[in-house]
């Protein structure tokens, strides 16, 4: 018998599908859109190089027609999901920093997203340093009228890693943005990236433990991967995580994350044709099954050690 309370199946962690099913009572899908934003870590404001792990898509999924209108992107995105009937959608502004523009432009993009057919909510991915008072006030207005979630890319709480990765922001910016968003009750998700250069197992688990105590609503855990013919891979690919090490780390992280926190993902999503290392990341099902098995073998579940 599965002892984990937020599960209808064998999962011993709080899956996103469980959360959506219980919140909406029907199939809900996120449609990834490019709102035409950039990022202060790429446009020269802080740096032009970006975070070392950033992709051409601005750390977002590959989108069909990213340069076209939101309507065209949405149409292409929902066509892929057409086998599901009566689906509700969340517009997901994932690429680059979705709060990095003046207030009028933000309003235009957000309103357009919410006017798309069967869109019931908005998920905006951004950097912590792109949330200021004025932006937070605008987001609070949207949170009053729709289902809004802000995703802040943290990756690690350790600033020495942030420096190596050219993040050009640190954990204190994240704390400040979290406090600001929480003061107006906006749900916050974040990302953790395992396998960052020079990070030990204990550092990765500490990152999970700290964010678990901050009142965050959801977490996505990824593996750092390396792509062929990139300078980043040349420099750091020897840090690529071993599969067993990754599974052990993720289970340790789940154990310290409170059970109420929704787990958005537990694997990376590297483009297979470009993936150099770690190659096991392309076998997502195998990784997820191994995490399930490890939790059963430990007789454990998400949150088991969260309060300790
Ligand atoms: S903050 Fe995000 S979009 Fe900007 S450079 Fe870093 S990963 Fe890329």
Short mmCIF file of C-alpha atoms in Angstrom, two decimals, residues 25-296:
data_model
loop_
_atom_site.label_atom_id
_atom_site.label_comp_id
_atom_site.label_asym_id
_atom_site.label_seq_id
_atom_site.Cartn_x
_atom_site.Cartn_y
_atom_site.Cartn_z
CA UNK A 25 -11.31 17.61 -12.59
CA UNK A 26 -10.46 17.28 -16.28
CA UNK A 27 -7.50 17.06 -18.62
CA UNK A 28 -5.35 20.19 -18.46
CA UNK A 29 -2.36 20.83 -20.69
CA UNK A 30 0.24 23.57 -20.75
CA UNK A 31 0.87 25.14 -24.12
CA UNK A 32 4.35 26.58 -24.36
CA UNK A 33 4.52 30.01 -25.97
CA UNK A 34 7.23 32.50 -26.77
CA UNK A 35 6.09 36.00 -25.77
CA UNK A 36 9.05 37.63 -27.52
CA UNK A 37 10.90 38.49 -24.33
CA UNK A 38 14.64 38.55 -23.80
CA UNK A 39 16.65 38.32 -20.59
CA UNK A 40 18.92 40.80 -18.76
CA UNK A 41 21.57 38.12 -18.70
CA UNK A 42 21.59 37.98 -22.48
CA UNK A 43 20.74 41.45 -23.75
CA UNK A 44 23.82 43.10 -22.24
CA UNK A 45 22.15 44.56 -19.14
CA UNK A 46 23.97 42.09 -16.92
CA UNK A 47 25.82 40.02 -19.51
CA UNK A 48 25.53 38.89 -23.10
CA UNK A 49 26.58 35.29 -22.56
CA UNK A 50 23.61 34.15 -20.48
CA UNK A 51 23.73 31.37 -17.94
CA UNK A 52 26.17 28.77 -19.24
CA UNK A 53 23.46 26.12 -19.46
CA UNK A 54 20.95 28.34 -21.29
CA UNK A 55 19.71 27.05 -24.65
CA UNK A 56 19.05 28.96 -27.87
CA UNK A 57 15.39 28.90 -26.86
CA UNK A 58 16.14 30.77 -23.61
CA UNK A 59 15.86 27.69 -21.42
CA UNK A 60 12.51 26.79 -22.91
CA UNK A 61 11.20 23.87 -24.93
CA UNK A 62 11.45 24.01 -28.69
CA UNK A 63 8.30 25.69 -29.96
CA UNK A 64 6.85 25.51 -33.44
CA UNK A 65 6.96 28.99 -35.05
CA UNK A 66 8.42 30.88 -32.03
CA UNK A 67 8.77 34.00 -34.16
CA UNK A 68 5.08 33.97 -35.18
CA UNK A 69 2.09 35.41 -33.32
CA UNK A 70 0.87 33.91 -30.07
CA UNK A 71 -2.27 32.71 -31.89
CA UNK A 72 -0.22 30.76 -34.45
CA UNK A 73 2.03 29.29 -31.77
CA UNK A 74 -1.01 28.33 -29.69
CA UNK A 75 -2.74 26.74 -32.66
CA UNK A 76 0.35 24.64 -33.42
CA UNK A 77 0.76 23.68 -29.76
CA UNK A 78 -2.86 22.60 -29.26
CA UNK A 79 -2.93 20.61 -32.54
CA UNK A 80 -0.37 18.26 -31.00
CA UNK A 81 -2.81 17.71 -28.12
CA UNK A 82 -5.93 17.25 -30.23
CA UNK A 83 -6.32 13.56 -29.27
CA UNK A 84 -7.49 14.79 -25.87
CA UNK A 85 -11.09 15.94 -25.85
CA UNK A 86 -12.46 18.76 -23.65
CA UNK A 87 -9.00 19.90 -22.63
CA UNK A 88 -8.38 23.08 -20.71
CA UNK A 89 -5.14 24.92 -21.34
CA UNK A 90 -2.62 26.93 -19.40
CA UNK A 91 -0.63 29.39 -21.48
CA UNK A 92 3.01 28.87 -20.56
CA UNK A 93 5.38 31.75 -21.26
CA UNK A 94 8.51 29.70 -20.78
CA UNK A 95 11.21 31.18 -23.01
CA UNK A 96 13.63 33.76 -21.59
CA UNK A 97 12.29 36.07 -18.81
CA UNK A 98 8.52 36.52 -19.03
CA UNK A 99 8.37 39.58 -16.76
CA UNK A 100 11.23 41.44 -18.44
CA UNK A 101 9.49 44.28 -20.32
CA UNK A 102 7.63 47.46 -19.51
CA UNK A 103 4.24 47.13 -17.84
CA UNK A 104 2.21 47.96 -20.98
CA UNK A 105 3.97 45.31 -23.02
CA UNK A 106 3.55 42.74 -20.25
CA UNK A 107 -0.17 43.50 -20.14
CA UNK A 108 -0.50 43.14 -23.91
CA UNK A 109 1.19 39.73 -23.91
CA UNK A 110 -0.64 38.40 -20.84
CA UNK A 111 -4.05 39.60 -22.09
CA UNK A 112 -3.45 37.99 -25.47
CA UNK A 113 -2.54 34.69 -23.79
CA UNK A 114 -5.70 34.76 -21.69
CA UNK A 115 -7.87 35.49 -24.72
CA UNK A 116 -6.81 32.26 -26.47
CA UNK A 117 -9.49 29.52 -26.65
CA UNK A 118 -9.99 27.41 -23.52
CA UNK A 119 -7.10 29.06 -21.69
CA UNK A 120 -7.83 29.00 -17.98
CA UNK A 121 -4.56 30.25 -16.61
CA UNK A 122 -1.11 31.63 -17.13
CA UNK A 123 2.29 30.25 -16.15
CA UNK A 124 5.14 32.76 -16.45
CA UNK A 125 8.79 31.72 -16.23
CA UNK A 126 11.24 34.44 -15.27
CA UNK A 127 14.31 35.45 -13.28
CA UNK A 128 14.01 36.60 -9.69
CA UNK A 129 15.67 39.94 -10.51
CA UNK A 130 12.95 40.62 -13.08
CA UNK A 131 10.29 40.89 -10.35
CA UNK A 132 10.06 44.36 -8.83
CA UNK A 133 7.24 46.11 -6.93
CA UNK A 134 5.45 47.39 -10.04
CA UNK A 135 5.65 44.03 -11.76
CA UNK A 136 4.47 42.25 -8.62
CA UNK A 137 1.48 44.57 -8.39
CA UNK A 138 0.58 43.81 -12.01
CA UNK A 139 0.94 40.08 -11.40
CA UNK A 140 -1.32 40.37 -8.34
CA UNK A 141 -4.02 41.89 -10.59
CA UNK A 142 -3.75 38.89 -12.93
CA UNK A 143 -3.78 36.48 -10.01
CA UNK A 144 -7.14 37.97 -8.99
CA UNK A 145 -8.70 37.16 -12.34
CA UNK A 146 -6.98 33.99 -13.48
CA UNK A 147 -4.99 30.99 -12.35
CA UNK A 148 -1.49 32.48 -12.30
CA UNK A 149 1.78 30.77 -11.43
CA UNK A 150 5.25 32.32 -11.50
CA UNK A 151 8.22 30.05 -12.17
CA UNK A 152 11.51 31.41 -10.85
CA UNK A 153 14.66 29.77 -12.21
CA UNK A 154 16.78 29.13 -9.14
CA UNK A 155 18.78 25.94 -9.96
CA UNK A 156 20.87 26.07 -6.79
CA UNK A 157 21.03 28.03 -3.55
CA UNK A 158 24.85 28.06 -3.73
CA UNK A 159 26.23 31.35 -5.01
CA UNK A 160 29.68 30.01 -5.81
CA UNK A 161 27.96 27.75 -8.37
CA UNK A 162 25.87 30.67 -9.62
CA UNK A 163 29.11 32.55 -10.29
CA UNK A 164 30.64 29.66 -12.23
CA UNK A 165 27.45 29.37 -14.29
CA UNK A 166 27.38 33.14 -15.02
CA UNK A 167 23.90 33.39 -13.53
CA UNK A 168 24.51 37.07 -12.64
CA UNK A 169 22.11 36.78 -9.74
CA UNK A 170 22.30 35.01 -6.42
CA UNK A 171 20.14 33.37 -3.82
CA UNK A 172 19.35 36.69 -2.10
CA UNK A 173 17.53 37.90 -5.26
CA UNK A 174 15.49 34.71 -5.21
CA UNK A 175 14.57 35.20 -1.54
CA UNK A 176 13.55 38.80 -2.20
CA UNK A 177 11.32 37.85 -5.16
CA UNK A 178 9.75 34.96 -3.25
CA UNK A 179 8.88 37.26 -0.35
CA UNK A 180 7.43 39.86 -2.71
CA UNK A 181 5.26 37.33 -4.57
CA UNK A 182 4.18 35.61 -1.39
CA UNK A 183 3.08 38.96 0.08
CA UNK A 184 0.37 39.06 -2.61
CA UNK A 185 -0.35 35.31 -2.53
CA UNK A 186 0.95 34.44 -5.98
CA UNK A 187 1.83 30.74 -6.35
CA UNK A 188 5.53 30.20 -6.98
CA UNK A 189 7.32 27.32 -8.62
CA UNK A 190 11.04 26.93 -9.00
CA UNK A 191 13.66 24.76 -10.70
CA UNK A 192 16.54 22.78 -9.27
CA UNK A 193 19.34 21.65 -11.54
CA UNK A 194 21.33 18.63 -10.41
CA UNK A 195 24.85 17.93 -11.61
CA UNK A 196 26.11 21.51 -11.71
CA UNK A 197 29.93 21.66 -11.81
CA UNK A 198 31.61 21.22 -8.43
CA UNK A 199 28.30 20.63 -6.60
CA UNK A 200 28.33 17.70 -4.19
CA UNK A 201 25.42 15.45 -3.33
CA UNK A 202 24.99 17.29 -0.02
CA UNK A 203 24.87 20.69 -1.74
CA UNK A 204 22.08 19.51 -4.07
CA UNK A 205 20.06 18.09 -1.20
CA UNK A 206 20.62 21.27 0.79
CA UNK A 207 19.15 23.31 -2.08
CA UNK A 208 16.00 21.17 -1.93
CA UNK A 209 15.82 21.41 1.84
CA UNK A 210 16.11 25.20 1.86
CA UNK A 211 13.48 25.81 -0.81
CA UNK A 212 11.24 23.27 0.91
CA UNK A 213 11.14 25.63 3.86
CA UNK A 214 10.32 28.77 1.86
CA UNK A 215 6.64 28.18 1.11
CA UNK A 216 7.21 27.36 -2.57
CA UNK A 217 4.26 25.64 -4.29
CA UNK A 218 6.01 23.56 -6.95
CA UNK A 219 9.45 22.35 -7.98
CA UNK A 220 10.90 21.01 -11.20
CA UNK A 221 14.07 18.95 -10.80
CA UNK A 222 16.33 18.56 -13.82
CA UNK A 223 19.63 16.93 -14.71
CA UNK A 224 22.27 19.16 -16.22
CA UNK A 225 23.01 17.82 -19.69
CA UNK A 226 25.67 18.61 -22.27
CA UNK A 227 25.09 19.10 -25.98
CA UNK A 228 27.46 18.14 -28.80
CA UNK A 229 29.79 20.80 -30.20
CA UNK A 230 29.34 23.27 -27.36
CA UNK A 231 32.03 25.08 -25.43
CA UNK A 232 30.11 24.36 -22.23
CA UNK A 233 30.44 20.60 -22.85
CA UNK A 234 34.14 20.94 -23.61
CA UNK A 235 34.65 22.64 -20.26
CA UNK A 236 32.40 20.69 -17.94
CA UNK A 237 31.06 17.42 -19.38
CA UNK A 238 33.17 15.38 -16.96
CA UNK A 239 30.72 16.57 -14.28
CA UNK A 240 27.84 14.74 -15.99
CA UNK A 241 25.99 12.73 -13.36
CA UNK A 242 25.86 8.98 -13.24
CA UNK A 243 22.30 7.58 -13.36
CA UNK A 244 22.39 5.88 -9.97
CA UNK A 245 23.90 8.97 -8.38
CA UNK A 246 21.11 11.08 -9.89
CA UNK A 247 18.35 8.74 -8.71
CA UNK A 248 19.79 8.61 -5.22
CA UNK A 249 20.07 12.42 -5.12
CA UNK A 250 16.51 12.97 -6.37
CA UNK A 251 15.09 10.57 -3.78
CA UNK A 252 17.03 12.36 -1.04
CA UNK A 253 15.67 15.68 -2.32
CA UNK A 254 12.09 14.37 -2.43
CA UNK A 255 12.41 13.20 1.15
CA UNK A 256 13.21 16.73 2.36
CA UNK A 257 10.57 18.51 0.23
CA UNK A 258 7.21 18.87 2.01
CA UNK A 259 4.53 16.56 0.59
CA UNK A 260 2.30 19.52 -0.41
CA UNK A 261 4.86 20.79 -2.93
CA UNK A 262 3.93 19.73 -6.45
CA UNK A 263 6.73 18.04 -8.39
CA UNK A 264 6.59 19.30 -11.97
CA UNK A 265 9.31 17.08 -13.33
CA UNK A 266 12.14 14.82 -12.26
CA UNK A 267 14.17 14.55 -15.44
CA UNK A 268 15.76 16.79 -18.01
CA UNK A 269 14.52 17.14 -21.56
CA UNK A 270 17.57 17.27 -23.83
CA UNK A 271 17.17 17.17 -27.62
CA UNK A 272 18.19 13.56 -28.37
CA UNK A 273 20.03 14.28 -31.62
CA UNK A 274 22.29 16.82 -29.89
CA UNK A 275 22.77 15.10 -26.53
CA UNK A 276 26.37 14.31 -25.62
CA UNK A 277 26.05 13.43 -21.93
CA UNK A 278 24.61 11.99 -19.77
CA UNK A 279 23.03 9.69 -22.39
CA UNK A 280 20.74 7.94 -19.90
CA UNK A 281 18.71 11.17 -19.58
CA UNK A 282 17.05 10.44 -22.92
CA UNK A 283 15.38 7.36 -21.34
CA UNK A 284 12.92 9.29 -19.18
CA UNK A 285 10.60 6.37 -18.44
CA UNK A 286 13.52 4.30 -17.18
CA UNK A 287 14.67 7.13 -14.90
CA UNK A 288 11.18 7.72 -13.48
CA UNK A 289 10.66 3.99 -12.87
CA UNK A 290 14.02 3.79 -11.10
CA UNK A 291 13.00 6.69 -8.80
CA UNK A 292 9.70 4.91 -7.99
CA UNK A 293 11.59 1.69 -7.23
CA UNK A 294 14.17 3.42 -5.06
CA UNK A 295 11.44 5.09 -2.96
CA UNK A 296 9.72 1.72 -2.46
#
